[in-house]
Amino acid sequence: DQQVKQNSPSLSVQEGRISILNCDYTNSMFDYFLWYKKYPAEGPTFLISISSIKDKNEDGRFTVFLNKSAKHLSLHIVPSQPGDSAVYFCAASGYGGATNKLIFGTGTLLAVQP
Amino acid sequence: DAGITQSPRHKVTETGTPVTLRCHQTENHRYMYWYRQDPGHGLRLIHYSYGVKDTDKGEVSDGYSVSRSKTEDFLLTLESATSSQTSVYFCAISESTDLYANTGELFFGEGSRLTVL
């Protein structure tokens, strides 16, 4: 049972345009959501997060939006750059105690075309 | 740089053999994790540790055991490797020191690619 879902395995965007990556979750007990970025042959790196008490968090070109009623979050990258090409994982935490256990989605491969 | 080293980085082994992956951290953090990454499944938590000799199971713990005898080392053992355990294994640490400061931000190692023939 996938508690965190990324239904788009891949996304292709032109350089300079907006990239929108989507994530859905099923467990209403999640109270923190994160996005990680992963390049080939490297470990995932933290990108941006949002607490469930907020609906938006912005960091430079990256903005995460949270819609709790729809159990949906999205990552916006504006403007997209070729260096943003990577796999993006959505993750959620906060259930089952306070041990920083993250549940990850399956990932979306973003390709930014020059 | 979170100071995480995984070894070995690549390993090929045969079904039925034992395998141990090592995660070493230089930052003295309390929380350490082992994840595996597989196509179509993303990253799944195998085991985690919240202190020396304190470990617990994650989502996909069957066939795996862990040990943490020192703060800096977290070992993942496959007692008898199977082909379904072919995967990329990632160790991660959390800088959290407060049990209830649950931001979920983890720092990952570079991964260990294991192939079981």
Tab-separated table of C-alpha atoms in Angstrom:
chain	number	residue	atom	x	y	z
A	1	ASP	CA	0.000	0.000	0.000
A	2	GLN	CA	1.724	3.125	-1.272
A	3	GLN	CA	1.172	5.921	1.232
A	4	VAL	CA	3.055	8.490	-0.848
A	5	LYS	CA	2.438	8.469	-4.587
A	6	GLN	CA	4.087	10.193	-7.499
A	7	ASN	CA	1.968	9.249	-10.474
A	8	SER	CA	4.184	10.786	-13.151
A	9	PRO	CA	7.341	8.719	-13.682
A	10	SER	CA	8.828	11.376	-15.932
A	11	LEU	CA	8.451	14.990	-17.003
A	12	SER	CA	10.130	16.941	-19.790
A	13	VAL	CA	10.297	20.741	-19.710
A	14	GLN	CA	12.005	23.431	-21.759
A	15	GLU	CA	14.719	25.496	-20.121
A	16	GLY	CA	13.303	28.679	-18.624
A	17	ARG	CA	9.784	27.299	-18.248
A	18	ILE	CA	8.063	26.112	-15.095
A	19	SER	CA	8.393	22.526	-13.875
A	20	ILE	CA	5.571	21.198	-11.715
A	21	LEU	CA	6.051	17.911	-9.912
A	22	ASN	CA	3.115	16.380	-8.081
A	23	CYS	CA	2.731	14.107	-5.071
A	24	ASP	CA	-0.296	12.604	-3.331
A	25	TYR	CA	-0.476	10.979	0.073
A	26	THR	CA	-3.051	8.908	1.893
A	27	ASN	CA	-2.121	9.158	5.573
A	28	SER	CA	-3.619	12.228	7.244
A	29	MET	CA	-1.215	11.739	10.181
A	30	PHE	CA	1.749	12.946	8.139
A	31	ASP	CA	2.787	16.358	9.410
A	32	TYR	CA	5.944	17.143	7.459
A	33	PHE	CA	6.635	16.857	3.764
A	34	LEU	CA	9.920	17.035	1.927
A	35	TRP	CA	11.347	16.961	-1.567
A	36	TYR	CA	14.652	15.310	-2.363
A	37	LYS	CA	16.660	15.512	-5.558
A	38	LYS	CA	18.819	12.670	-6.834
A	39	TYR	CA	21.448	12.629	-9.543
A	40	PRO	CA	22.651	9.306	-10.998
A	41	ALA	CA	25.242	7.472	-8.863
A	42	GLU	CA	24.744	9.896	-5.980
A	43	GLY	CA	22.678	9.845	-2.808
A	44	PRO	CA	19.489	11.895	-2.562
A	45	THR	CA	19.905	15.455	-1.313
A	46	PHE	CA	17.347	17.498	0.569
A	47	LEU	CA	15.736	20.254	-1.474
A	48	ILE	CA	12.832	21.854	0.380
A	49	SER	CA	10.233	20.975	2.998
A	50	ILE	CA	6.908	22.148	4.355
A	51	SER	CA	5.107	21.672	7.627
A	52	SER	CA	1.457	20.670	7.599
A	53	ILE	CA	0.550	23.946	9.310
A	54	LYS	CA	1.583	25.858	6.170
A	55	ASP	CA	0.347	25.800	2.611
A	56	LYS	CA	3.378	27.248	0.864
A	57	ASN	CA	7.125	27.395	1.320
A	58	GLU	CA	9.498	29.137	-1.040
A	59	ASP	CA	13.262	28.893	-1.427
A	60	GLY	CA	14.703	30.686	-4.422
A	61	ARG	CA	13.485	29.018	-7.597
A	62	PHE	CA	11.750	26.253	-5.649
A	63	THR	CA	8.290	26.487	-4.113
A	64	VAL	CA	6.332	23.717	-2.460
A	65	PHE	CA	2.559	23.923	-2.141
A	66	LEU	CA	0.508	21.804	0.245
A	67	ASN	CA	-3.232	21.169	-0.077
A	68	LYS	CA	-4.177	19.199	3.030
A	69	SER	CA	-7.828	18.745	2.115
A	70	ALA	CA	-6.790	17.084	-1.150
A	71	LYS	CA	-3.770	15.358	0.436
A	72	HIS	CA	-1.678	16.764	-2.374
A	73	LEU	CA	1.593	18.624	-2.632
A	74	SER	CA	3.492	19.995	-5.565
A	75	LEU	CA	6.969	21.319	-6.262
A	76	HIS	CA	7.326	24.255	-8.640
A	77	ILE	CA	10.672	25.079	-10.200
A	78	VAL	CA	10.835	28.467	-11.920
A	79	PRO	CA	12.721	28.996	-14.134
A	80	SER	CA	13.837	25.450	-14.898
A	81	GLN	CA	17.511	24.932	-15.723
A	82	PRO	CA	19.310	21.981	-17.352
A	83	GLY	CA	21.086	21.336	-14.034
A	84	ASP	CA	17.691	20.615	-12.491
A	85	SER	CA	17.495	17.403	-14.526
A	86	ALA	CA	17.338	14.666	-11.889
A	87	VAL	CA	14.955	12.317	-10.117
A	88	TYR	CA	12.770	14.090	-7.570
A	89	PHE	CA	11.371	12.187	-4.604
A	90	CYS	CA	8.520	13.360	-2.459
A	91	ALA	CA	8.628	12.189	1.172
A	92	ALA	CA	6.445	12.432	4.256
A	93	SER	CA	7.106	12.006	7.951
A	94	GLY	CA	5.513	12.421	11.315
A	95	TYR	CA	3.625	9.192	11.746
A	96	GLY	CA	4.309	6.490	14.296
A	97	GLY	CA	6.486	8.449	16.683
A	98	ALA	CA	9.257	10.989	16.449
A	99	THR	CA	12.117	9.121	14.876
A	100	ASN	CA	12.336	10.954	11.548
A	101	LYS	CA	11.104	7.980	9.584
A	102	LEU	CA	10.445	9.094	6.046
A	103	ILE	CA	8.074	7.453	3.582
A	104	PHE	CA	9.136	8.151	0.018
A	105	GLY	CA	7.271	8.233	-3.250
A	106	THR	CA	8.502	6.393	-6.323
A	107	GLY	CA	10.137	9.445	-7.874
A	108	THR	CA	9.715	11.590	-10.985
A	109	LEU	CA	12.495	11.937	-13.528
A	110	LEU	CA	12.697	15.558	-14.646
A	111	ALA	CA	14.454	16.348	-17.907
A	112	VAL	CA	15.037	20.027	-18.653
A	113	GLN	CA	15.759	20.524	-22.325
A	114	PRO	CA	18.157	23.347	-23.318
B	1	ASP	CA	29.282	17.452	3.724
B	2	ALA	CA	27.524	15.288	6.323
B	3	GLY	CA	30.503	12.932	6.697
B	4	ILE	CA	28.855	9.662	5.657
B	5	THR	CA	30.864	6.864	4.102
B	6	GLN	CA	29.399	3.642	2.778
B	7	SER	CA	31.411	0.525	2.015
B	8	PRO	CA	31.672	-1.323	-0.200
B	9	ARG	CA	30.353	0.921	-2.958
B	10	HIS	CA	29.862	-2.028	-5.304
B	11	LYS	CA	29.529	-5.718	-4.591
B	12	VAL	CA	28.594	-8.777	-6.603
B	13	THR	CA	27.797	-11.914	-4.656
B	14	GLU	CA	26.049	-15.233	-5.061
B	15	THR	CA	22.704	-16.361	-3.703
B	16	GLY	CA	22.993	-17.772	-0.202
B	17	THR	CA	26.129	-15.928	0.842
B	18	PRO	CA	26.187	-13.471	3.740
B	19	VAL	CA	26.813	-9.814	2.979
B	20	THR	CA	27.535	-6.897	5.298
B	21	LEU	CA	27.306	-3.264	4.270
B	22	ARG	CA	28.898	-0.636	6.461
B	23	CYS	CA	27.860	2.933	7.089
B	24	HIS	CA	30.287	5.209	8.896
B	25	GLN	CA	29.562	8.748	10.059
B	26	THR	CA	31.973	11.311	11.437
B	27	GLU	CA	29.353	13.646	12.927
B	28	ASN	CA	28.312	11.691	16.048
B	29	HIS	CA	24.606	11.862	15.157
B	30	ARG	CA	22.092	9.755	17.010
B	31	TYR	CA	19.783	8.651	14.195
B	32	MET	CA	20.944	6.430	11.338
B	33	TYR	CA	18.939	4.658	8.631
B	34	TRP	CA	19.254	2.077	5.894
B	35	TYR	CA	17.127	2.470	2.759
B	36	ARG	CA	17.008	0.531	-0.472
B	37	GLN	CA	16.157	2.048	-3.827
B	38	ASP	CA	14.458	0.028	-6.530
B	39	PRO	CA	12.759	1.039	-9.791
B	40	GLY	CA	9.047	1.548	-9.271
B	41	HIS	CA	9.416	1.576	-5.488
B	42	GLY	CA	11.437	4.664	-4.712
B	43	LEU	CA	13.292	4.551	-1.420
B	44	ARG	CA	12.094	2.126	1.236
B	45	LEU	CA	13.225	2.029	4.853
B	46	ILE	CA	14.840	-1.257	5.926
B	47	HIS	CA	15.985	-0.560	9.491
B	48	TYR	CA	16.899	2.442	11.549
B	49	SER	CA	18.765	3.199	14.749
B	50	TYR	CA	18.147	5.814	17.417
B	51	GLY	CA	21.276	5.124	19.430
B	52	VAL	CA	23.944	2.568	20.262
B	53	LYS	CA	22.307	-0.866	20.434
B	54	ASP	CA	18.890	0.734	19.770
B	55	THR	CA	17.431	-0.326	16.440
B	56	ASP	CA	14.026	-0.933	14.941
B	57	LYS	CA	12.446	-2.298	11.784
B	58	GLY	CA	11.307	-0.308	8.803
B	59	GLU	CA	8.966	-1.165	5.930
B	60	VAL	CA	11.037	-3.931	4.308
B	61	SER	CA	13.087	-5.518	7.085
B	62	ASP	CA	12.598	-9.212	6.232
B	63	GLY	CA	15.925	-10.845	5.340
B	64	TYR	CA	17.972	-8.033	6.893
B	65	SER	CA	19.535	-7.446	10.278
B	66	VAL	CA	21.435	-4.462	11.639
B	67	SER	CA	23.844	-3.685	14.412
B	68	ARG	CA	25.092	-0.503	15.993
B	69	SER	CA	27.797	-1.109	18.572
B	70	LYS	CA	29.331	2.356	18.162
B	71	THR	CA	27.712	5.711	17.449
B	72	GLU	CA	29.644	6.117	14.215
B	73	ASP	CA	28.947	2.738	12.603
B	74	PHE	CA	25.682	1.184	11.432
B	75	LEU	CA	25.980	-2.226	9.780
B	76	LEU	CA	23.407	-3.856	7.509
B	77	THR	CA	23.657	-7.636	7.140
B	78	LEU	CA	22.007	-9.932	4.656
B	79	GLU	CA	22.356	-13.324	6.360
B	80	SER	CA	21.720	-15.262	3.153
B	81	ALA	CA	21.485	-13.038	0.101
B	82	THR	CA	18.725	-13.571	-2.455
B	83	SER	CA	18.285	-12.161	-5.948
B	84	SER	CA	15.395	-10.003	-4.680
B	85	GLN	CA	17.926	-8.150	-2.540
B	86	THR	CA	19.753	-6.867	-5.611
B	87	SER	CA	19.410	-3.137	-5.105
B	88	VAL	CA	21.127	0.120	-4.303
B	89	TYR	CA	21.407	0.613	-0.557
B	90	PHE	CA	21.604	4.047	0.998
B	91	CYS	CA	22.613	4.939	4.502
B	92	ALA	CA	21.290	8.180	5.956
B	93	ILE	CA	21.709	10.197	9.120
B	94	SER	CA	19.575	12.791	10.843
B	95	GLU	CA	21.006	15.783	12.642
B	96	SER	CA	18.007	15.822	14.958
B	97	THR	CA	18.912	15.679	18.631
B	98	ASP	CA	15.440	16.239	20.018
B	99	LEU	CA	13.204	13.190	19.951
B	100	TYR	CA	10.233	15.316	18.944
B	101	ALA	CA	11.950	17.717	16.550
B	102	ASN	CA	10.767	15.737	13.604
B	103	THR	CA	11.657	17.678	10.481
B	104	GLY	CA	12.560	14.552	8.559
B	105	GLU	CA	15.614	16.068	6.856
B	106	LEU	CA	18.103	13.298	6.213
B	107	PHE	CA	21.619	13.303	4.799
B	108	PHE	CA	22.375	10.356	2.557
B	109	GLY	CA	25.535	8.522	1.672
B	110	GLU	CA	26.501	7.826	-1.929
B	111	GLY	CA	25.024	4.344	-1.962
B	112	SER	CA	26.179	0.737	-2.190
B	113	ARG	CA	25.179	-1.180	-5.298
B	114	LEU	CA	24.650	-4.856	-4.513
B	115	THR	CA	24.095	-7.511	-7.159
B	116	VAL	CA	23.068	-11.007	-6.058
B	117	LEU	CA	23.515	-13.615	-8.786
